[in-house]
Amino acid sequence: DILYNNAAIQNDWKEIWEIGMDEWRKTVQVNLFAMIVLCNAFAPEMVRRGYGRIINLTSGIKDVPQLAPYSVTKAAVDKYTRDLAAELRGSNVLVNALDPGWLRTDMGGPDADHEVTTVLPGALQPALLEDDGPSGECFAAQDFREEG
């Protein structure tokens, strides 16, 4: 009853006008279309059962034109999340976005701001919402970070 859409890819770093259409298509396919396919597959049954939590991973990336396909797809994830939440309003299927923050991963790289472990407990917040909780919102995992 929880769908956690976390799969994403990032395009190669290059000037925005040098990013080819194949790279755009591949990034949109993985970061947006795959998420939509999964939401379409699981949301109707969640509605039928009267319970579900859908969390779509987004990003706070901005002003990095060299990664435009990645950032554009994440902006589309935000809009799709709000639209799906509006469609499911009143069903007790809550749909929210989660920005994990810039993490030191293979994709985020060694210069990222945060260790992977800092996403907890924030990454769990939208999955553990009470019935009739917020929907169509964006949670920032780093806002719930445990210091220490």
Tab-separated table of N, CA and C in Angstrom:
chain	number	residue	atom	x	y	z
A	1	ASP	N	0.810	-1.205	0.000
A	1	ASP	CA	0.000	0.000	0.000
A	1	ASP	C	0.848	1.260	0.000
A	2	ILE	N	2.156	1.098	-0.154
A	2	ILE	CA	3.062	2.245	-0.265
A	2	ILE	C	3.862	2.073	-1.551
A	3	LEU	N	3.776	3.070	-2.404
A	3	LEU	CA	4.562	3.090	-3.634
A	3	LEU	C	5.601	4.194	-3.485
A	4	TYR	N	6.860	3.814	-3.531
A	4	TYR	CA	7.964	4.743	-3.334
A	4	TYR	C	8.750	4.815	-4.641
A	5	ASN	N	8.488	5.851	-5.431
A	5	ASN	CA	9.131	6.009	-6.742
A	5	ASN	C	10.471	6.716	-6.578
A	6	ASN	N	11.538	5.922	-6.550
A	6	ASN	CA	12.867	6.445	-6.267
A	6	ASN	C	13.827	6.327	-7.448
A	7	ALA	N	13.470	5.644	-8.494
A	7	ALA	CA	14.401	5.441	-9.610
A	7	ALA	C	14.589	6.726	-10.399
A	8	ALA	N	15.827	7.036	-10.729
A	8	ALA	CA	16.121	8.205	-11.557
A	8	ALA	C	17.526	8.078	-12.122
A	9	ILE	N	17.729	8.763	-13.219
A	9	ILE	CA	19.060	8.880	-13.798
A	9	ILE	C	19.347	10.357	-14.018
A	10	GLN	N	20.603	10.650	-14.161
A	10	GLN	CA	21.030	12.019	-14.423
A	10	GLN	C	21.827	12.006	-15.720
A	11	ASN	N	21.601	13.005	-16.543
A	11	ASN	CA	22.331	13.074	-17.798
A	11	ASN	C	23.791	13.445	-17.560
A	12	ASP	N	24.603	13.232	-18.589
A	12	ASP	CA	26.006	13.638	-18.515
A	12	ASP	C	26.108	15.161	-18.461
A	13	TRP	N	27.100	15.650	-17.745
A	13	TRP	CA	27.348	17.083	-17.596
A	13	TRP	C	27.845	17.645	-18.926
A	14	LYS	N	27.060	18.550	-19.512
A	14	LYS	CA	27.488	19.228	-20.741
A	14	LYS	C	26.659	20.478	-20.916
A	15	GLU	N	27.113	21.341	-21.787
A	15	GLU	CA	26.373	22.576	-22.036
A	15	GLU	C	24.971	22.237	-22.521
A	16	ILE	N	24.012	23.023	-22.118
A	16	ILE	CA	22.605	22.717	-22.372
A	16	ILE	C	22.319	22.509	-23.858
A	17	TRP	N	22.942	23.289	-24.720
A	17	TRP	CA	22.674	23.163	-26.155
A	17	TRP	C	23.405	21.979	-26.781
A	18	GLU	N	24.240	21.296	-25.997
A	18	GLU	CA	24.935	20.106	-26.487
A	18	GLU	C	24.256	18.806	-26.050
A	19	ILE	N	23.188	18.930	-25.283
A	19	ILE	CA	22.474	17.734	-24.813
A	19	ILE	C	21.543	17.269	-25.925
A	20	GLY	N	21.805	16.095	-26.443
A	20	GLY	CA	21.041	15.575	-27.575
A	20	GLY	C	19.669	15.053	-27.183
A	21	MET	N	18.826	14.908	-28.174
A	21	MET	CA	17.457	14.453	-27.945
A	21	MET	C	17.407	13.039	-27.389
A	22	ASP	N	18.348	12.182	-27.753
A	22	ASP	CA	18.361	10.832	-27.193
A	22	ASP	C	18.566	10.871	-25.681
A	23	GLU	N	19.436	11.758	-25.236
A	23	GLU	CA	19.679	11.894	-23.792
A	23	GLU	C	18.443	12.466	-23.086
A	24	TRP	N	17.784	13.438	-23.715
A	24	TRP	CA	16.538	13.975	-23.169
A	24	TRP	C	15.490	12.866	-23.055
A	25	ARG	N	15.289	12.112	-24.136
A	25	ARG	CA	14.277	11.052	-24.143
A	25	ARG	C	14.545	10.004	-23.066
A	26	LYS	N	15.776	9.572	-22.961
A	26	LYS	CA	16.129	8.552	-21.972
A	26	LYS	C	15.848	9.054	-20.555
A	27	THR	N	16.206	10.283	-20.263
A	27	THR	CA	16.007	10.840	-18.927
A	27	THR	C	14.524	10.999	-18.618
A	28	VAL	N	13.741	11.474	-19.580
A	28	VAL	CA	12.298	11.612	-19.381
A	28	VAL	C	11.662	10.229	-19.206
A	29	GLN	N	12.109	9.248	-19.971
A	29	GLN	CA	11.562	7.892	-19.869
A	29	GLN	C	11.744	7.325	-18.462
A	30	VAL	N	12.948	7.427	-17.941
A	30	VAL	CA	13.234	6.837	-16.625
A	30	VAL	C	12.662	7.684	-15.496
A	31	ASN	N	12.876	8.997	-15.526
A	31	ASN	CA	12.541	9.843	-14.380
A	31	ASN	C	11.069	10.217	-14.299
A	32	LEU	N	10.377	10.235	-15.427
A	32	LEU	CA	8.980	10.657	-15.409
A	32	LEU	C	8.037	9.546	-15.872
A	33	PHE	N	8.227	9.045	-17.079
A	33	PHE	CA	7.277	8.081	-17.624
A	33	PHE	C	7.213	6.791	-16.812
A	34	ALA	N	8.336	6.282	-16.339
A	34	ALA	CA	8.324	5.054	-15.531
A	34	ALA	C	7.534	5.269	-14.246
A	35	MET	N	7.680	6.441	-13.635
A	35	MET	CA	6.937	6.766	-12.421
A	35	MET	C	5.436	6.811	-12.702
A	36	ILE	N	5.057	7.406	-13.825
A	36	ILE	CA	3.640	7.489	-14.193
A	36	ILE	C	3.066	6.089	-14.421
A	37	VAL	N	3.821	5.235	-15.095
A	37	VAL	CA	3.367	3.858	-15.329
A	37	VAL	C	3.111	3.154	-13.996
A	38	LEU	N	4.011	3.320	-13.042
A	38	LEU	CA	3.832	2.678	-11.736
A	38	LEU	C	2.642	3.263	-10.982
A	39	CYS	N	2.475	4.568	-11.018
A	39	CYS	CA	1.313	5.181	-10.368
A	39	CYS	C	0.017	4.676	-10.993
A	40	ASN	N	-0.024	4.595	-12.311
A	40	ASN	CA	-1.217	4.097	-13.002
A	40	ASN	C	-1.499	2.638	-12.649
A	41	ALA	N	-0.461	1.875	-12.412
A	41	ALA	CA	-0.636	0.462	-12.089
A	41	ALA	C	-1.142	0.248	-10.663
A	42	PHE	N	-0.698	1.085	-9.721
A	42	PHE	CA	-1.004	0.837	-8.316
A	42	PHE	C	-2.103	1.719	-7.730
A	43	ALA	N	-2.251	2.939	-8.188
A	43	ALA	CA	-3.214	3.861	-7.572
A	43	ALA	C	-4.659	3.370	-7.632
A	44	PRO	N	-5.141	2.811	-8.743
A	44	PRO	CA	-6.545	2.375	-8.761
A	44	PRO	C	-6.873	1.345	-7.684
A	45	GLU	N	-5.987	0.404	-7.433
A	45	GLU	CA	-6.233	-0.591	-6.383
A	45	GLU	C	-6.154	0.049	-5.001
A	46	MET	N	-5.254	0.997	-4.823
A	46	MET	CA	-5.198	1.724	-3.555
A	46	MET	C	-6.526	2.438	-3.291
A	47	VAL	N	-7.064	3.066	-4.326
A	47	VAL	CA	-8.355	3.751	-4.199
A	47	VAL	C	-9.446	2.746	-3.840
A	48	ARG	N	-9.462	1.621	-4.525
A	48	ARG	CA	-10.475	0.602	-4.246
A	48	ARG	C	-10.417	0.139	-2.792
A	49	ARG	N	-9.204	0.025	-2.251
A	49	ARG	CA	-9.029	-0.440	-0.881
A	49	ARG	C	-9.170	0.678	0.152
A	50	GLY	N	-9.184	1.926	-0.313
A	50	GLY	CA	-9.356	3.055	0.600
A	50	GLY	C	-8.129	3.435	1.390
A	51	TYR	N	-6.949	3.065	0.861
A	51	TYR	CA	-5.711	3.420	1.554
A	51	TYR	C	-4.543	3.322	0.582
A	52	GLY	N	-3.637	4.268	0.689
A	52	GLY	CA	-2.393	4.208	-0.060
A	52	GLY	C	-1.550	5.443	0.183
A	53	ARG	N	-0.258	5.260	0.011
A	53	ARG	CA	0.696	6.363	0.104
A	53	ARG	C	1.615	6.243	-1.101
A	54	ILE	N	1.680	7.309	-1.882
A	54	ILE	CA	2.570	7.351	-3.041
A	54	ILE	C	3.572	8.470	-2.795
A	55	ILE	N	4.850	8.129	-2.875
A	55	ILE	CA	5.922	9.098	-2.663
A	55	ILE	C	6.762	9.136	-3.934
A	56	ASN	N	6.834	10.308	-4.541
A	56	ASN	CA	7.592	10.510	-5.768
A	56	ASN	C	8.831	11.346	-5.449
A	57	LEU	N	10.007	10.783	-5.705
A	57	LEU	CA	11.241	11.494	-5.411
A	57	LEU	C	11.453	12.633	-6.393
A	58	THR	N	11.775	13.778	-5.838
A	58	THR	CA	12.018	14.977	-6.620
A	58	THR	C	13.397	15.502	-6.282
A	59	SER	N	13.667	16.722	-6.656
A	59	SER	CA	14.972	17.319	-6.392
A	59	SER	C	14.829	18.827	-6.277
A	60	GLY	N	15.622	19.391	-5.413
A	60	GLY	CA	15.671	20.846	-5.284
A	60	GLY	C	16.674	21.482	-6.228
A	61	ILE	N	17.175	20.724	-7.184
A	61	ILE	CA	18.181	21.247	-8.110
A	61	ILE	C	17.643	22.495	-8.821
A	62	LYS	N	18.503	23.501	-8.935
A	62	LYS	CA	18.126	24.702	-9.681
A	62	LYS	C	19.380	25.369	-10.217
A	63	ASP	N	19.176	26.064	-11.313
A	63	ASP	CA	20.255	26.846	-11.913
A	63	ASP	C	21.491	26.019	-12.281
A	64	VAL	N	21.245	24.811	-12.790
A	64	VAL	CA	22.324	23.956	-13.276
A	64	VAL	C	21.940	23.522	-14.695
A	65	PRO	N	22.100	24.408	-15.680
A	65	PRO	CA	21.656	24.104	-17.038
A	65	PRO	C	22.346	22.890	-17.648
A	66	GLN	N	23.522	22.542	-17.166
A	66	GLN	CA	24.229	21.377	-17.697
A	66	GLN	C	23.510	20.064	-17.362
A	67	LEU	N	22.587	20.112	-16.405
A	67	LEU	CA	21.806	18.931	-16.030
A	67	LEU	C	20.324	19.159	-16.306
A	68	ALA	N	20.025	19.932	-17.326
A	68	ALA	CA	18.638	20.310	-17.637
A	68	ALA	C	17.682	19.127	-17.778
A	69	PRO	N	18.031	18.050	-18.474
A	69	PRO	CA	17.068	16.953	-18.566
A	69	PRO	C	16.674	16.412	-17.188
A	70	TYR	N	17.627	16.293	-16.292
A	70	TYR	CA	17.334	15.827	-14.940
A	70	TYR	C	16.420	16.819	-14.213
A	71	SER	N	16.784	18.086	-14.221
A	71	SER	CA	15.992	19.069	-13.471
A	71	SER	C	14.609	19.285	-14.078
A	72	VAL	N	14.506	19.240	-15.389
A	72	VAL	CA	13.199	19.393	-16.038
A	72	VAL	C	12.289	18.228	-15.679
A	73	THR	N	12.838	17.010	-15.652
A	73	THR	CA	11.991	15.872	-15.281
A	73	THR	C	11.556	15.963	-13.830
A	74	LYS	N	12.395	16.478	-12.962
A	74	LYS	CA	12.011	16.610	-11.557
A	74	LYS	C	10.936	17.688	-11.382
A	75	ALA	N	10.986	18.740	-12.179
A	75	ALA	CA	9.900	19.736	-12.156
A	75	ALA	C	8.600	19.099	-12.631
A	76	ALA	N	8.692	18.230	-13.632
A	76	ALA	CA	7.502	17.525	-14.118
A	76	ALA	C	6.973	16.556	-13.063
A	77	VAL	N	7.856	15.919	-12.313
A	77	VAL	CA	7.439	15.040	-11.215
A	77	VAL	C	6.632	15.841	-10.194
A	78	ASP	N	7.089	17.043	-9.885
A	78	ASP	CA	6.370	17.893	-8.922
A	78	ASP	C	4.954	18.189	-9.410
A	79	LYS	N	4.814	18.565	-10.668
A	79	LYS	CA	3.498	18.896	-11.220
A	79	LYS	C	2.614	17.659	-11.294
A	80	TYR	N	3.154	16.546	-11.760
A	80	TYR	CA	2.379	15.319	-11.828
A	80	TYR	C	1.907	14.903	-10.428
A	81	THR	N	2.767	15.040	-9.442
A	81	THR	CA	2.410	14.692	-8.060
A	81	THR	C	1.218	15.513	-7.594
A	82	ARG	N	1.231	16.816	-7.852
A	82	ARG	CA	0.097	17.669	-7.457
A	82	ARG	C	-1.170	17.298	-8.222
A	83	ASP	N	-1.044	17.005	-9.508
A	83	ASP	CA	-2.213	16.616	-10.307
A	83	ASP	C	-2.800	15.290	-9.826
A	84	LEU	N	-1.945	14.316	-9.559
A	84	LEU	CA	-2.433	13.023	-9.091
A	84	LEU	C	-3.075	13.164	-7.710
A	85	ALA	N	-2.495	13.979	-6.862
A	85	ALA	CA	-3.080	14.220	-5.541
A	85	ALA	C	-4.472	14.828	-5.672
A	86	ALA	N	-4.636	15.758	-6.602
A	86	ALA	CA	-5.957	16.367	-6.824
A	86	ALA	C	-6.954	15.321	-7.305
A	87	GLU	N	-6.516	14.437	-8.187
A	87	GLU	CA	-7.395	13.379	-8.692
A	87	GLU	C	-7.833	12.432	-7.577
A	88	LEU	N	-6.943	12.177	-6.632
A	88	LEU	CA	-7.205	11.195	-5.577
A	88	LEU	C	-7.752	11.817	-4.290
A	89	ARG	N	-7.993	13.115	-4.310
A	89	ARG	CA	-8.504	13.797	-3.123
A	89	ARG	C	-9.736	13.076	-2.579
A	90	GLY	N	-9.754	12.859	-1.266
A	90	GLY	CA	-10.887	12.221	-0.608
A	90	GLY	C	-10.856	10.703	-0.634
A	91	SER	N	-9.846	10.097	-1.250
A	91	SER	CA	-9.776	8.634	-1.376
A	91	SER	C	-8.924	7.984	-0.282
A	92	ASN	N	-8.252	8.791	0.515
A	92	ASN	CA	-7.270	8.335	1.504
A	92	ASN	C	-6.032	7.735	0.845
A	93	VAL	N	-5.842	8.040	-0.443
A	93	VAL	CA	-4.578	7.745	-1.118
A	93	VAL	C	-3.849	9.077	-1.207
A	94	LEU	N	-2.780	9.187	-0.443
A	94	LEU	CA	-2.030	10.437	-0.355
A	94	LEU	C	-0.815	10.363	-1.273
A	95	VAL	N	-0.623	11.412	-2.037
A	95	VAL	CA	0.467	11.474	-3.011
A	95	VAL	C	1.316	12.699	-2.688
A	96	ASN	N	2.581	12.471	-2.402
A	96	ASN	CA	3.471	13.570	-2.063
A	96	ASN	C	4.828	13.374	-2.719
A	97	ALA	N	5.549	14.456	-2.839
A	97	ALA	CA	6.918	14.422	-3.352
A	97	ALA	C	7.875	14.459	-2.165
A	98	LEU	N	9.052	13.945	-2.376
A	98	LEU	CA	10.100	13.979	-1.363
A	98	LEU	C	11.402	14.406	-2.019
A	99	ASP	N	12.006	15.447	-1.478
A	99	ASP	CA	13.338	15.882	-1.900
A	99	ASP	C	14.316	15.364	-0.852
A	100	PRO	N	15.159	14.405	-1.223
A	100	PRO	CA	16.090	13.849	-0.241
A	100	PRO	C	17.240	14.792	0.096
A	101	GLY	N	17.459	15.796	-0.717
A	101	GLY	CA	18.633	16.649	-0.574
A	101	GLY	C	19.738	16.132	-1.484
A	102	TRP	N	20.787	16.914	-1.596
A	102	TRP	CA	21.918	16.519	-2.441
A	102	TRP	C	22.768	15.525	-1.657
A	103	LEU	N	22.752	14.265	-2.092
A	103	LEU	CA	23.371	13.177	-1.340
A	103	LEU	C	24.649	12.676	-1.996
A	104	ARG	N	25.595	12.259	-1.157
A	104	ARG	CA	26.839	11.652	-1.632
A	104	ARG	C	26.554	10.213	-2.058
A	105	THR	N	26.184	10.074	-3.315
A	105	THR	CA	25.923	8.772	-3.930
A	105	THR	C	26.706	8.726	-5.229
A	106	ASP	N	26.585	7.626	-5.952
A	106	ASP	CA	27.223	7.560	-7.269
A	106	ASP	C	26.704	8.684	-8.154
A	107	MET	N	25.402	8.971	-8.076
A	107	MET	CA	24.815	10.022	-8.903
A	107	MET	C	25.129	11.412	-8.336
A	108	GLY	N	25.022	11.573	-7.040
A	108	GLY	CA	25.235	12.886	-6.422
A	108	GLY	C	26.689	13.319	-6.376
A	109	GLY	N	27.587	12.346	-6.324
A	109	GLY	CA	29.010	12.633	-6.324
A	109	GLY	C	29.576	12.897	-4.937
A	110	PRO	N	30.895	12.950	-4.829
A	110	PRO	CA	31.566	13.096	-3.538
A	110	PRO	C	31.458	14.498	-2.932
A	111	ASP	N	31.093	15.487	-3.717
A	111	ASP	CA	31.005	16.862	-3.207
A	111	ASP	C	29.615	17.235	-2.702
A	112	ALA	N	28.692	16.298	-2.716
A	112	ALA	CA	27.319	16.573	-2.282
A	112	ALA	C	27.296	16.999	-0.817
A	113	ASP	N	26.239	17.707	-0.459
A	113	ASP	CA	26.119	18.278	0.884
A	113	ASP	C	25.897	17.259	1.990
A	114	HIS	N	25.238	16.136	1.688
A	114	HIS	CA	24.761	15.255	2.752
A	114	HIS	C	25.151	13.799	2.538
A	115	GLU	N	25.436	13.108	3.649
A	115	GLU	CA	25.602	11.660	3.631
A	115	GLU	C	24.231	11.023	3.393
A	116	VAL	N	24.206	9.849	2.809
A	116	VAL	CA	22.963	9.151	2.513
A	116	VAL	C	22.128	8.947	3.773
A	117	THR	N	22.756	8.642	4.874
A	117	THR	CA	22.027	8.354	6.110
A	117	THR	C	21.207	9.544	6.621
A	118	THR	N	21.489	10.740	6.140
A	118	THR	CA	20.757	11.919	6.621
A	118	THR	C	19.337	12.003	6.077
A	119	VAL	N	18.966	11.130	5.148
A	119	VAL	CA	17.582	11.148	4.654
A	119	VAL	C	16.608	10.590	5.684
A	120	LEU	N	17.126	9.858	6.659
A	120	LEU	CA	16.262	9.312	7.706
A	120	LEU	C	16.267	10.223	8.923
A	121	PRO	N	15.137	10.456	9.515
A	121	PRO	CA	13.858	9.813	9.304
A	121	PRO	C	12.976	10.507	8.254
A	122	GLY	N	13.457	11.592	7.641
A	122	GLY	CA	12.642	12.387	6.730
A	122	GLY	C	12.047	11.626	5.559
A	123	ALA	N	12.797	10.664	5.027
A	123	ALA	CA	12.299	9.906	3.873
A	123	ALA	C	11.091	9.055	4.226
A	124	LEU	N	10.881	8.801	5.506
A	124	LEU	CA	9.737	7.999	5.942
A	124	LEU	C	8.485	8.840	6.187
A	125	GLN	N	8.641	10.124	6.378
A	125	GLN	CA	7.514	10.974	6.770
A	125	GLN	C	6.299	10.851	5.840
A	126	PRO	N	6.458	10.997	4.524
A	126	PRO	CA	5.261	10.911	3.676
A	126	PRO	C	4.660	9.505	3.578
A	127	ALA	N	5.436	8.485	3.921
A	127	ALA	CA	4.912	7.114	3.900
A	127	ALA	C	4.097	6.804	5.146
A	128	LEU	N	4.330	7.530	6.219
A	128	LEU	CA	3.705	7.229	7.509
A	128	LEU	C	2.625	8.227	7.897
A	129	LEU	N	2.118	8.981	6.936
A	129	LEU	CA	1.099	9.979	7.234
A	129	LEU	C	-0.196	9.330	7.721
A	130	GLU	N	-0.835	10.006	8.640
A	130	GLU	CA	-2.138	9.568	9.120
A	130	GLU	C	-3.172	9.728	8.010
A	131	ASP	N	-4.288	9.017	8.137
A	131	ASP	CA	-5.383	9.172	7.189
A	131	ASP	C	-5.771	10.640	7.081
A	132	ASP	N	-6.135	11.051	5.886
A	132	ASP	CA	-6.517	12.431	5.601
A	132	ASP	C	-5.385	13.419	5.850
A	133	GLY	N	-4.141	12.940	5.785
A	133	GLY	CA	-2.982	13.813	5.932
A	133	GLY	C	-2.771	14.634	4.674
A	134	PRO	N	-1.677	15.374	4.637
A	134	PRO	CA	-1.414	16.216	3.475
A	134	PRO	C	-1.169	15.394	2.212
A	135	SER	N	-1.596	15.954	1.091
A	135	SER	CA	-1.395	15.318	-0.199
A	135	SER	C	-1.113	16.418	-1.213
A	136	GLY	N	-0.210	16.134	-2.144
A	136	GLY	CA	0.178	17.133	-3.128
A	136	GLY	C	1.261	18.067	-2.618
A	137	GLU	N	1.906	17.682	-1.539
A	137	GLU	CA	2.945	18.504	-0.923
A	137	GLU	C	4.330	17.963	-1.269
A	138	CYS	N	5.336	18.762	-0.945
A	138	CYS	CA	6.719	18.322	-1.099
A	138	CYS	C	7.386	18.340	0.268
A	139	PHE	N	7.861	17.194	0.680
A	139	PHE	CA	8.601	17.062	1.930
A	139	PHE	C	10.091	17.152	1.620
A	140	ALA	N	10.841	17.778	2.504
A	140	ALA	CA	12.296	17.845	2.379
A	140	ALA	C	12.889	16.964	3.472
A	141	ALA	N	13.495	15.863	3.083
A	141	ALA	CA	14.013	14.910	4.061
A	141	ALA	C	14.973	15.565	5.040
A	142	GLN	N	15.759	16.512	4.576
A	142	GLN	CA	16.751	17.137	5.453
A	142	GLN	C	16.117	17.976	6.555
A	143	ASP	N	14.846	18.365	6.395
A	143	ASP	CA	14.151	19.118	7.443
A	143	ASP	C	13.893	18.265	8.679
A	144	PHE	N	13.934	16.959	8.541
A	144	PHE	CA	13.655	16.040	9.646
A	144	PHE	C	14.920	15.380	10.171
A	145	ARG	N	16.022	15.818	9.688
A	145	ARG	CA	17.315	15.229	9.970
A	145	ARG	C	17.632	15.243	11.457
A	146	GLU	N	18.178	14.149	11.899
A	146	GLU	CA	18.603	14.041	13.287
A	146	GLU	C	20.050	14.509	13.387
A	147	GLU	N	20.269	15.512	14.180
A	147	GLU	CA	21.628	16.038	14.374
A	147	GLU	C	22.376	15.121	15.342
A	148	GLY	N	23.682	15.070	15.157
A	148	GLY	CA	24.437	14.291	16.139
A	148	GLY	C	25.523	13.555	15.583
